[in-house]
Short mmCIF file of N, CA and C in Angstrom, two decimals:
data_model
loop_
_atom_site.label_atom_id
_atom_site.label_comp_id
_atom_site.label_asym_id
_atom_site.label_seq_id
_atom_site.Cartn_x
_atom_site.Cartn_y
_atom_site.Cartn_z
N MET A 1 0.84 -1.18 0.00
CA MET A 1 0.00 0.00 0.00
C MET A 1 0.89 1.24 0.00
N VAL A 2 0.55 2.18 -0.82
CA VAL A 2 1.31 3.42 -0.90
C VAL A 2 0.77 4.39 0.13
N GLN A 3 1.64 4.92 0.96
CA GLN A 3 1.23 5.86 2.00
C GLN A 3 1.30 7.27 1.44
N THR A 4 0.20 8.00 1.52
CA THR A 4 0.20 9.38 1.07
C THR A 4 0.36 10.29 2.26
N GLY A 5 1.13 11.34 2.12
CA GLY A 5 1.33 12.28 3.21
C GLY A 5 2.41 11.80 4.16
N GLY A 6 2.74 12.63 5.14
CA GLY A 6 3.79 12.30 6.07
C GLY A 6 3.28 11.70 7.36
N GLU A 7 2.06 11.25 7.38
CA GLU A 7 1.45 10.75 8.60
C GLU A 7 1.75 9.26 8.78
N PRO A 8 2.18 8.84 9.96
CA PRO A 8 2.42 7.41 10.19
C PRO A 8 1.12 6.62 10.07
N PRO A 9 1.20 5.40 9.56
CA PRO A 9 -0.02 4.59 9.40
C PRO A 9 -0.75 4.34 10.72
N ALA A 10 -0.01 4.27 11.83
CA ALA A 10 -0.65 4.02 13.12
C ALA A 10 -1.55 5.18 13.53
N ASP A 11 -1.13 6.43 13.27
CA ASP A 11 -1.96 7.59 13.60
C ASP A 11 -3.24 7.60 12.78
N ARG A 12 -3.09 7.31 11.50
CA ARG A 12 -4.26 7.28 10.62
C ARG A 12 -5.22 6.17 11.04
N ALA A 13 -4.68 5.01 11.38
CA ALA A 13 -5.53 3.90 11.81
C ALA A 13 -6.25 4.23 13.11
N ALA A 14 -5.54 4.89 14.03
CA ALA A 14 -6.17 5.26 15.30
C ALA A 14 -7.28 6.28 15.07
N PHE A 15 -7.05 7.24 14.17
CA PHE A 15 -8.08 8.24 13.87
C PHE A 15 -9.30 7.57 13.23
N ARG A 16 -9.07 6.67 12.29
CA ARG A 16 -10.19 5.99 11.63
C ARG A 16 -10.98 5.15 12.63
N GLU A 17 -10.29 4.52 13.56
CA GLU A 17 -10.98 3.73 14.59
C GLU A 17 -11.83 4.64 15.48
N PHE A 18 -11.27 5.81 15.84
CA PHE A 18 -12.04 6.77 16.62
C PHE A 18 -13.30 7.20 15.87
N VAL A 19 -13.15 7.47 14.57
CA VAL A 19 -14.29 7.91 13.76
C VAL A 19 -15.36 6.83 13.73
N ARG A 20 -14.95 5.58 13.55
CA ARG A 20 -15.93 4.49 13.51
C ARG A 20 -16.71 4.37 14.82
N LYS A 21 -16.03 4.57 15.93
CA LYS A 21 -16.69 4.40 17.23
C LYS A 21 -17.51 5.61 17.65
N HIS A 22 -17.05 6.82 17.35
CA HIS A 22 -17.65 8.02 17.91
C HIS A 22 -18.39 8.90 16.92
N HIS A 23 -18.62 8.43 15.70
CA HIS A 23 -19.35 9.24 14.71
C HIS A 23 -20.79 9.45 15.19
N PRO A 24 -21.35 10.64 15.02
CA PRO A 24 -22.72 10.90 15.48
C PRO A 24 -23.77 9.99 14.84
N ASP A 25 -23.51 9.48 13.65
CA ASP A 25 -24.47 8.58 13.00
C ASP A 25 -24.57 7.23 13.70
N VAL A 26 -23.57 6.87 14.50
CA VAL A 26 -23.62 5.60 15.22
C VAL A 26 -23.77 5.82 16.72
N GLY A 27 -24.26 6.98 17.11
CA GLY A 27 -24.56 7.23 18.51
C GLY A 27 -23.46 7.92 19.29
N GLY A 28 -22.46 8.46 18.63
CA GLY A 28 -21.38 9.15 19.32
C GLY A 28 -21.76 10.58 19.68
N ASP A 29 -20.92 11.20 20.48
CA ASP A 29 -21.13 12.58 20.91
C ASP A 29 -20.69 13.52 19.79
N PRO A 30 -21.60 14.33 19.23
CA PRO A 30 -21.22 15.20 18.12
C PRO A 30 -20.20 16.27 18.50
N VAL A 31 -20.26 16.77 19.72
CA VAL A 31 -19.32 17.82 20.15
C VAL A 31 -17.91 17.25 20.25
N LEU A 32 -17.78 16.10 20.89
CA LEU A 32 -16.47 15.44 21.00
C LEU A 32 -15.93 15.09 19.62
N PHE A 33 -16.80 14.56 18.77
CA PHE A 33 -16.39 14.17 17.42
C PHE A 33 -15.87 15.38 16.64
N ALA A 34 -16.61 16.48 16.67
CA ALA A 34 -16.20 17.68 15.93
C ALA A 34 -14.87 18.22 16.46
N ALA A 35 -14.69 18.18 17.78
CA ALA A 35 -13.46 18.70 18.37
C ALA A 35 -12.25 17.86 17.94
N VAL A 36 -12.40 16.54 17.96
CA VAL A 36 -11.27 15.68 17.60
C VAL A 36 -10.96 15.78 16.11
N VAL A 37 -11.99 15.86 15.28
CA VAL A 37 -11.76 15.99 13.83
C VAL A 37 -11.06 17.32 13.53
N GLU A 38 -11.47 18.39 14.19
CA GLU A 38 -10.82 19.69 13.97
C GLU A 38 -9.36 19.64 14.43
N GLN A 39 -9.10 18.99 15.56
CA GLN A 39 -7.73 18.86 16.05
C GLN A 39 -6.89 18.05 15.05
N TYR A 40 -7.45 16.99 14.51
CA TYR A 40 -6.74 16.16 13.53
C TYR A 40 -6.41 16.97 12.28
N ARG A 41 -7.39 17.73 11.79
CA ARG A 41 -7.17 18.54 10.59
C ARG A 41 -6.14 19.65 10.84
N ARG A 42 -6.18 20.25 12.03
CA ARG A 42 -5.21 21.29 12.38
C ARG A 42 -3.80 20.70 12.39
N ARG A 43 -3.66 19.49 12.95
CA ARG A 43 -2.35 18.85 12.99
C ARG A 43 -1.86 18.53 11.58
N GLN A 44 -2.77 18.14 10.69
CA GLN A 44 -2.39 17.89 9.30
C GLN A 44 -1.90 19.17 8.63
N ARG A 45 -2.60 20.29 8.87
CA ARG A 45 -2.18 21.56 8.28
C ARG A 45 -0.82 21.99 8.81
N GLU A 46 -0.58 21.78 10.10
CA GLU A 46 0.70 22.17 10.70
C GLU A 46 1.84 21.33 10.14
N GLN A 47 1.57 20.08 9.80
CA GLN A 47 2.61 19.21 9.24
C GLN A 47 2.83 19.48 7.76
N GLY A 48 2.03 20.37 7.19
CA GLY A 48 2.23 20.75 5.79
C GLY A 48 1.57 19.81 4.80
N GLU A 49 0.66 18.98 5.25
CA GLU A 49 -0.03 18.09 4.32
C GLU A 49 -1.06 18.89 3.54
N PRO A 50 -1.18 18.61 2.26
CA PRO A 50 -2.17 19.35 1.46
C PRO A 50 -3.59 18.99 1.87
N GLU A 51 -4.47 19.96 1.74
CA GLU A 51 -5.88 19.72 2.03
C GLU A 51 -6.43 18.73 1.01
N SER A 52 -7.28 17.83 1.47
CA SER A 52 -7.88 16.89 0.53
C SER A 52 -8.85 17.65 -0.37
N GLU A 53 -8.88 17.26 -1.63
CA GLU A 53 -9.75 17.93 -2.58
C GLU A 53 -11.20 17.59 -2.28
N VAL A 54 -12.06 18.56 -2.45
CA VAL A 54 -13.48 18.35 -2.20
C VAL A 54 -14.06 17.58 -3.38
N ASP A 55 -14.81 16.54 -3.07
CA ASP A 55 -15.45 15.74 -4.11
C ASP A 55 -16.69 16.48 -4.58
N ASP A 56 -16.62 17.04 -5.79
CA ASP A 56 -17.73 17.87 -6.27
C ASP A 56 -18.63 17.13 -7.25
N ARG A 57 -18.67 15.80 -7.18
CA ARG A 57 -19.55 15.06 -8.08
C ARG A 57 -21.01 15.40 -7.84
N PHE A 58 -21.35 15.69 -6.61
CA PHE A 58 -22.74 15.93 -6.26
C PHE A 58 -23.03 17.40 -6.00
N ALA A 59 -22.18 18.30 -6.47
CA ALA A 59 -22.33 19.71 -6.19
C ALA A 59 -23.13 20.45 -7.25
N GLY A 60 -23.75 19.73 -8.15
CA GLY A 60 -24.52 20.36 -9.22
C GLY A 60 -25.83 20.91 -8.70
N PRO A 61 -26.54 21.63 -9.56
CA PRO A 61 -27.83 22.18 -9.13
C PRO A 61 -28.85 21.06 -8.91
N VAL A 62 -29.71 21.27 -7.96
CA VAL A 62 -30.76 20.30 -7.65
C VAL A 62 -32.02 20.71 -8.39
N GLU A 63 -32.57 19.77 -9.14
CA GLU A 63 -33.80 20.04 -9.87
C GLU A 63 -34.89 19.13 -9.33
N PHE A 64 -36.02 19.71 -8.99
CA PHE A 64 -37.14 18.94 -8.50
C PHE A 64 -38.12 18.72 -9.64
N VAL A 65 -38.49 17.48 -9.85
CA VAL A 65 -39.45 17.15 -10.90
C VAL A 65 -40.77 16.87 -10.21
N VAL A 66 -41.76 17.66 -10.54
CA VAL A 66 -43.07 17.51 -9.93
C VAL A 66 -43.97 16.81 -10.95
N THR A 67 -44.50 15.68 -10.55
CA THR A 67 -45.43 14.96 -11.41
C THR A 67 -46.82 15.03 -10.81
N PRO A 68 -47.82 15.06 -11.65
CA PRO A 68 -49.18 15.12 -11.12
C PRO A 68 -49.51 13.85 -10.34
N ARG A 69 -50.33 14.02 -9.33
CA ARG A 69 -50.74 12.87 -8.51
C ARG A 69 -52.24 12.65 -8.66
N GLY A 70 -52.67 11.54 -8.15
CA GLY A 70 -54.10 11.23 -8.19
C GLY A 70 -54.54 10.82 -9.58
N ILE A 71 -55.81 11.10 -9.89
CA ILE A 71 -56.37 10.69 -11.17
C ILE A 71 -55.69 11.39 -12.34
N ARG A 72 -55.28 12.64 -12.12
CA ARG A 72 -54.57 13.37 -13.18
C ARG A 72 -53.22 12.72 -13.47
N GLY A 73 -52.53 12.25 -12.44
CA GLY A 73 -51.25 11.57 -12.63
C GLY A 73 -51.42 10.27 -13.39
N ILE A 74 -52.47 9.52 -13.06
CA ILE A 74 -52.73 8.26 -13.77
C ILE A 74 -53.02 8.56 -15.23
N ALA A 75 -53.86 9.56 -15.49
CA ALA A 75 -54.19 9.91 -16.88
C ALA A 75 -52.94 10.36 -17.63
N THR A 76 -52.05 11.09 -16.98
CA THR A 76 -50.81 11.54 -17.62
C THR A 76 -49.93 10.35 -17.98
N ARG A 77 -49.79 9.40 -17.05
CA ARG A 77 -48.96 8.23 -17.33
C ARG A 77 -49.55 7.38 -18.45
N ILE A 78 -50.86 7.23 -18.48
CA ILE A 78 -51.50 6.47 -19.56
C ILE A 78 -51.28 7.18 -20.90
N GLY A 79 -51.41 8.50 -20.91
CA GLY A 79 -51.18 9.25 -22.14
C GLY A 79 -49.76 9.09 -22.65
N ARG A 80 -48.79 9.13 -21.76
CA ARG A 80 -47.39 8.94 -22.17
C ARG A 80 -47.17 7.53 -22.69
N TRP A 81 -47.77 6.56 -22.01
CA TRP A 81 -47.62 5.16 -22.44
C TRP A 81 -48.20 4.97 -23.83
N ARG A 82 -49.38 5.54 -24.09
CA ARG A 82 -50.01 5.42 -25.42
C ARG A 82 -49.16 6.12 -26.48
N ALA A 83 -48.58 7.26 -26.14
CA ALA A 83 -47.73 7.97 -27.10
C ALA A 83 -46.50 7.13 -27.45
N ARG A 84 -45.94 6.44 -26.48
CA ARG A 84 -44.79 5.57 -26.75
C ARG A 84 -45.20 4.40 -27.63
N ARG A 85 -46.39 3.88 -27.41
CA ARG A 85 -46.86 2.72 -28.19
C ARG A 85 -47.12 3.10 -29.65
N ARG A 86 -47.46 4.36 -29.91
CA ARG A 86 -47.80 4.78 -31.27
C ARG A 86 -46.60 5.18 -32.11
N ARG A 87 -45.48 5.47 -31.49
CA ARG A 87 -44.34 5.93 -32.28
C ARG A 87 -43.68 4.73 -32.97
N PRO A 88 -42.99 5.00 -34.07
CA PRO A 88 -42.35 3.90 -34.80
C PRO A 88 -41.18 3.33 -34.00
N PRO A 89 -40.77 2.11 -34.30
CA PRO A 89 -39.64 1.52 -33.59
C PRO A 89 -38.36 2.31 -33.83
N ARG A 90 -37.43 2.23 -32.89
CA ARG A 90 -36.18 2.98 -32.97
C ARG A 90 -35.13 2.28 -33.83
N VAL A 91 -35.43 1.13 -34.35
CA VAL A 91 -34.47 0.38 -35.15
C VAL A 91 -34.30 1.08 -36.49
N SER A 92 -33.06 1.23 -36.92
CA SER A 92 -32.84 1.91 -38.21
C SER A 92 -32.59 0.91 -39.32
#
């Protein structure tokens, strides 16, 4: 395994173990978790490690699609289905 950064593997493993045990999603204390994560990040900055790049795959605009509900929704779906049935096949 290639080690990135100047951090010893034992420190990283200890931090990951702490995160697994104390993350707020698994019942940990959010205040303690936030404090330890901030301390870990501060120590990384002091050691000169580059900040991890933000994963922006999901940073796009959010679009909400509103479809009709009830009898109007059923009629809309039937109309779309019939329109698909009437069009010619896509085979060229």
